[in-house]
């Protein structure tokens, strides 16, 4: 497995487990600094997702754009491919994450929800933000 997606405090936590790109398996920005993110090819073999994270992924609404913060699509060889924008570790809030228009739940490996300690510490240190009940400008209910 080359990447894991877990959930903590309502957020997706993505961790890249490999340090280098492997032809046909994973493409990382670790050895391609100009590349904007990470790609896991053939997610049925190389991507682990916890049930808690899967629930959050199902909440994402695909945008009308070809690109986004996350994408999970089928390639021309019929394999599922997962992409995320950013570095080897990423934390996304489903409320503010933009999924590409082709995003859909594809093949993966089910894993326990073992969140990296650093991600837990970072999220625990963040203050809780309460979503407003009405828009600041429109005064309409949200």
PDB file of C-alpha atoms in Angstrom:
ATOM      1  CA  UNK A   1       0.000   0.000   0.000  1.00  0.00           C
ATOM      2  CA  UNK A   2       1.284   3.462  -0.915  1.00  0.00           C
ATOM      3  CA  UNK A   3      -1.263   5.769   0.772  1.00  0.00           C
ATOM      4  CA  UNK A   4      -3.855   5.732   3.523  1.00  0.00           C
ATOM      5  CA  UNK A   5      -6.925   7.887   4.079  1.00  0.00           C
ATOM      6  CA  UNK A   6      -8.325   8.092   7.590  1.00  0.00           C
ATOM      7  CA  UNK A   7     -10.664  10.484   9.395  1.00  0.00           C
ATOM      8  CA  UNK A   8     -10.315  12.580  12.533  1.00  0.00           C
ATOM      9  CA  UNK A   9     -12.584  15.304  13.925  1.00  0.00           C
ATOM     10  CA  UNK A  10     -14.648  15.362  10.727  1.00  0.00           C
ATOM     11  CA  UNK A  11     -11.670  15.781   8.420  1.00  0.00           C
ATOM     12  CA  UNK A  12      -9.945  13.564   5.871  1.00  0.00           C
ATOM     13  CA  UNK A  13      -6.330  12.767   6.704  1.00  0.00           C
ATOM     14  CA  UNK A  14      -4.258  11.523   3.746  1.00  0.00           C
ATOM     15  CA  UNK A  15      -0.790  10.075   4.247  1.00  0.00           C
ATOM     16  CA  UNK A  16       1.623   9.039   1.506  1.00  0.00           C
ATOM     17  CA  UNK A  17       3.577   6.009   2.714  1.00  0.00           C
ATOM     18  CA  UNK A  18       6.248   5.898   0.020  1.00  0.00           C
ATOM     19  CA  UNK A  19       9.070   8.372  -0.556  1.00  0.00           C
ATOM     20  CA  UNK A  20       9.562   7.911  -4.303  1.00  0.00           C
ATOM     21  CA  UNK A  21       7.480   7.460  -7.413  1.00  0.00           C
ATOM     22  CA  UNK A  22       7.105   3.889  -8.615  1.00  0.00           C
ATOM     23  CA  UNK A  23       6.260   3.441 -12.303  1.00  0.00           C
ATOM     24  CA  UNK A  24       2.610   2.387 -12.673  1.00  0.00           C
ATOM     25  CA  UNK A  25       1.958   2.462  -8.907  1.00  0.00           C
ATOM     26  CA  UNK A  26       2.486   5.936  -7.460  1.00  0.00           C
ATOM     27  CA  UNK A  27       3.569   9.374  -8.721  1.00  0.00           C
ATOM     28  CA  UNK A  28       4.692  11.759  -6.000  1.00  0.00           C
ATOM     29  CA  UNK A  29       5.836  15.338  -5.714  1.00  0.00           C
ATOM     30  CA  UNK A  30       8.637  14.031  -3.483  1.00  0.00           C
ATOM     31  CA  UNK A  31      10.808  13.339  -6.529  1.00  0.00           C
ATOM     32  CA  UNK A  32       8.943  15.632  -8.970  1.00  0.00           C
ATOM     33  CA  UNK A  33       8.818  18.991  -7.120  1.00  0.00           C
ATOM     34  CA  UNK A  34       6.886  20.761  -9.876  1.00  0.00           C
ATOM     35  CA  UNK A  35       4.092  18.178  -9.715  1.00  0.00           C
ATOM     36  CA  UNK A  36       1.158  19.675  -7.748  1.00  0.00           C
ATOM     37  CA  UNK A  37       0.174  16.565  -5.803  1.00  0.00           C
ATOM     38  CA  UNK A  38       0.241  12.807  -5.437  1.00  0.00           C
ATOM     39  CA  UNK A  39      -1.285  10.073  -7.616  1.00  0.00           C
ATOM     40  CA  UNK A  40      -2.063   6.528  -6.559  1.00  0.00           C
ATOM     41  CA  UNK A  41      -2.499   4.296  -9.615  1.00  0.00           C
ATOM     42  CA  UNK A  42      -4.643   1.139  -9.252  1.00  0.00           C
ATOM     43  CA  UNK A  43      -6.252   2.035  -5.948  1.00  0.00           C
ATOM     44  CA  UNK A  44      -7.531  -1.526  -5.507  1.00  0.00           C
ATOM     45  CA  UNK A  45      -3.928  -2.475  -4.697  1.00  0.00           C
ATOM     46  CA  UNK A  46      -2.262   0.656  -3.383  1.00  0.00           C
ATOM     47  CA  UNK A  47      -4.810   2.802  -1.483  1.00  0.00           C
ATOM     48  CA  UNK A  48      -6.158   2.063   1.997  1.00  0.00           C
ATOM     49  CA  UNK A  49      -9.265   3.839   3.304  1.00  0.00           C
ATOM     50  CA  UNK A  50     -10.942   3.546   6.701  1.00  0.00           C
ATOM     51  CA  UNK A  51     -14.738   3.256   6.948  1.00  0.00           C
ATOM     52  CA  UNK A  52     -14.798   6.592   8.790  1.00  0.00           C
ATOM     53  CA  UNK A  53     -12.933   8.294   5.935  1.00  0.00           C
ATOM     54  CA  UNK A  54     -15.149   6.607   3.355  1.00  0.00           C
ATOM     55  CA  UNK A  55     -18.221   8.211   4.964  1.00  0.00           C
ATOM     56  CA  UNK A  56     -16.581  11.631   4.558  1.00  0.00           C
ATOM     57  CA  UNK A  57     -15.513  10.909   0.964  1.00  0.00           C
ATOM     58  CA  UNK A  58     -19.124  10.033   0.101  1.00  0.00           C
ATOM     59  CA  UNK A  59     -20.172  13.536   1.247  1.00  0.00           C
ATOM     60  CA  UNK A  60     -17.983  15.247  -1.372  1.00  0.00           C
ATOM     61  CA  UNK A  61     -19.852  16.756  -4.271  1.00  0.00           C
ATOM     62  CA  UNK A  62     -18.075  16.696  -7.640  1.00  0.00           C
ATOM     63  CA  UNK A  63     -17.611  20.151  -9.147  1.00  0.00           C
ATOM     64  CA  UNK A  64     -17.970  21.004 -12.806  1.00  0.00           C
ATOM     65  CA  UNK A  65     -14.204  21.267 -13.185  1.00  0.00           C
ATOM     66  CA  UNK A  66     -11.707  18.692 -14.537  1.00  0.00           C
ATOM     67  CA  UNK A  67      -9.375  19.347 -11.604  1.00  0.00           C
ATOM     68  CA  UNK A  68      -9.900  19.783  -7.890  1.00  0.00           C
ATOM     69  CA  UNK A  69      -8.339  19.153  -4.510  1.00  0.00           C
ATOM     70  CA  UNK A  70      -9.247  15.474  -4.914  1.00  0.00           C
ATOM     71  CA  UNK A  71     -10.033  13.252  -7.872  1.00  0.00           C
ATOM     72  CA  UNK A  72     -10.818   9.535  -8.079  1.00  0.00           C
ATOM     73  CA  UNK A  73     -11.387   8.373 -11.614  1.00  0.00           C
ATOM     74  CA  UNK A  74     -10.927   5.476 -14.047  1.00  0.00           C
ATOM     75  CA  UNK A  75      -7.960   5.602 -16.408  1.00  0.00           C
ATOM     76  CA  UNK A  76      -7.953   4.381 -20.019  1.00  0.00           C
ATOM     77  CA  UNK A  77      -6.766   0.928 -18.842  1.00  0.00           C
ATOM     78  CA  UNK A  78      -9.801   0.482 -16.585  1.00  0.00           C
ATOM     79  CA  UNK A  79      -7.863   1.032 -13.343  1.00  0.00           C
ATOM     80  CA  UNK A  80      -8.995   3.420 -10.618  1.00  0.00           C
ATOM     81  CA  UNK A  81      -6.678   6.350  -9.893  1.00  0.00           C
ATOM     82  CA  UNK A  82      -6.712   8.682  -6.863  1.00  0.00           C
ATOM     83  CA  UNK A  83      -5.163  12.174  -6.861  1.00  0.00           C
ATOM     84  CA  UNK A  84      -4.826  14.768  -4.133  1.00  0.00           C
ATOM     85  CA  UNK A  85      -3.382  18.249  -4.404  1.00  0.00           C
ATOM     86  CA  UNK A  86      -0.620  18.995  -1.937  1.00  0.00           C
ATOM     87  CA  UNK A  87       2.237  17.256  -0.159  1.00  0.00           C
ATOM     88  CA  UNK A  88       2.779  13.798   1.269  1.00  0.00           C
ATOM     89  CA  UNK A  89       0.419  14.570   4.149  1.00  0.00           C
ATOM     90  CA  UNK A  90      -2.855  16.408   3.601  1.00  0.00           C
ATOM     91  CA  UNK A  91      -5.869  17.274   5.714  1.00  0.00           C
ATOM     92  CA  UNK A  92      -9.125  18.206   3.998  1.00  0.00           C
ATOM     93  CA  UNK A  93     -12.437  19.359   5.416  1.00  0.00           C
ATOM     94  CA  UNK A  94     -15.268  17.868   3.313  1.00  0.00           C
ATOM     95  CA  UNK A  95     -17.155  21.166   3.574  1.00  0.00           C
ATOM     96  CA  UNK A  96     -14.395  23.097   1.790  1.00  0.00           C
ATOM     97  CA  UNK A  97     -12.783  20.400  -0.371  1.00  0.00           C
ATOM     98  CA  UNK A  98     -13.366  20.619  -4.119  1.00  0.00           C
ATOM     99  CA  UNK A  99     -13.678  17.289  -5.910  1.00  0.00           C
ATOM    100  CA  UNK A 100     -13.097  17.087  -9.661  1.00  0.00           C
ATOM    101  CA  UNK A 101     -16.106  16.342 -11.870  1.00  0.00           C
ATOM    102  CA  UNK A 102     -15.030  12.709 -12.472  1.00  0.00           C
ATOM    103  CA  UNK A 103     -14.687  12.009  -8.735  1.00  0.00           C
ATOM    104  CA  UNK A 104     -16.417   8.844  -7.597  1.00  0.00           C
ATOM    105  CA  UNK A 105     -15.861   6.101  -5.041  1.00  0.00           C
ATOM    106  CA  UNK A 106     -13.762   3.393  -6.714  1.00  0.00           C
ATOM    107  CA  UNK A 107     -11.795   0.310  -5.609  1.00  0.00           C
ATOM    108  CA  UNK A 108      -9.702   0.448  -2.416  1.00  0.00           C
ATOM    109  CA  UNK A 109      -8.464  -1.607   0.546  1.00  0.00           C
ATOM    110  CA  UNK A 110     -10.341  -1.264   3.852  1.00  0.00           C
ATOM    111  CA  UNK A 111      -8.037  -0.328   6.741  1.00  0.00           C
ATOM    112  CA  UNK A 112      -8.496   0.537  10.433  1.00  0.00           C
ATOM    113  CA  UNK A 113      -8.909   4.231  11.230  1.00  0.00           C
ATOM    114  CA  UNK A 114      -5.398   4.660  12.643  1.00  0.00           C
ATOM    115  CA  UNK A 115      -4.773   8.399  12.248  1.00  0.00           C
ATOM    116  CA  UNK A 116      -1.144   9.602  12.194  1.00  0.00           C
ATOM    117  CA  UNK A 117      -0.229  11.128  15.552  1.00  0.00           C
ATOM    118  CA  UNK A 118       1.000  14.370  14.001  1.00  0.00           C
ATOM    119  CA  UNK A 119      -2.350  14.915  12.285  1.00  0.00           C
ATOM    120  CA  UNK A 120      -4.206  14.283  15.543  1.00  0.00           C
ATOM    121  CA  UNK A 121      -2.014  16.789  17.382  1.00  0.00           C
ATOM    122  CA  UNK A 122      -2.461  19.397  14.666  1.00  0.00           C
ATOM    123  CA  UNK A 123      -6.248  19.010  14.604  1.00  0.00           C
ATOM    124  CA  UNK A 124      -6.515  18.924  18.399  1.00  0.00           C
ATOM    125  CA  UNK A 125      -4.608  22.243  18.582  1.00  0.00           C
ATOM    126  CA  UNK A 126      -7.064  23.967  16.239  1.00  0.00           C
ATOM    127  CA  UNK A 127      -9.921  25.886  17.853  1.00  0.00           C
ATOM    128  CA  UNK A 128     -13.404  24.659  17.060  1.00  0.00           C
ATOM    129  CA  UNK A 129     -15.035  26.911  14.491  1.00  0.00           C
ATOM    130  CA  UNK A 130     -18.792  27.202  14.666  1.00  0.00           C
ATOM    131  CA  UNK A 131     -20.585  27.468  11.345  1.00  0.00           C
ATOM    132  CA  UNK A 132     -22.814  30.562  11.286  1.00  0.00           C
ATOM    133  CA  UNK A 133     -26.561  29.962  11.087  1.00  0.00           C
ATOM    134  CA  UNK A 134     -27.150  32.919   8.764  1.00  0.00           C
ATOM    135  CA  UNK A 135     -25.039  34.501   6.032  1.00  0.00           C
ATOM    136  CA  UNK A 136     -23.160  37.628   7.101  1.00  0.00           C
ATOM    137  CA  UNK A 137     -24.145  39.565   3.973  1.00  0.00           C
ATOM    138  CA  UNK A 138     -27.430  37.974   2.965  1.00  0.00           C
ATOM    139  CA  UNK A 139     -28.827  37.259   6.462  1.00  0.00           C
ATOM    140  CA  UNK A 140     -30.352  34.133   4.863  1.00  0.00           C
ATOM    141  CA  UNK A 141     -30.275  30.788   6.667  1.00  0.00           C
ATOM    142  CA  UNK A 142     -27.355  28.554   5.715  1.00  0.00           C
TER     143      UNK A 142
END
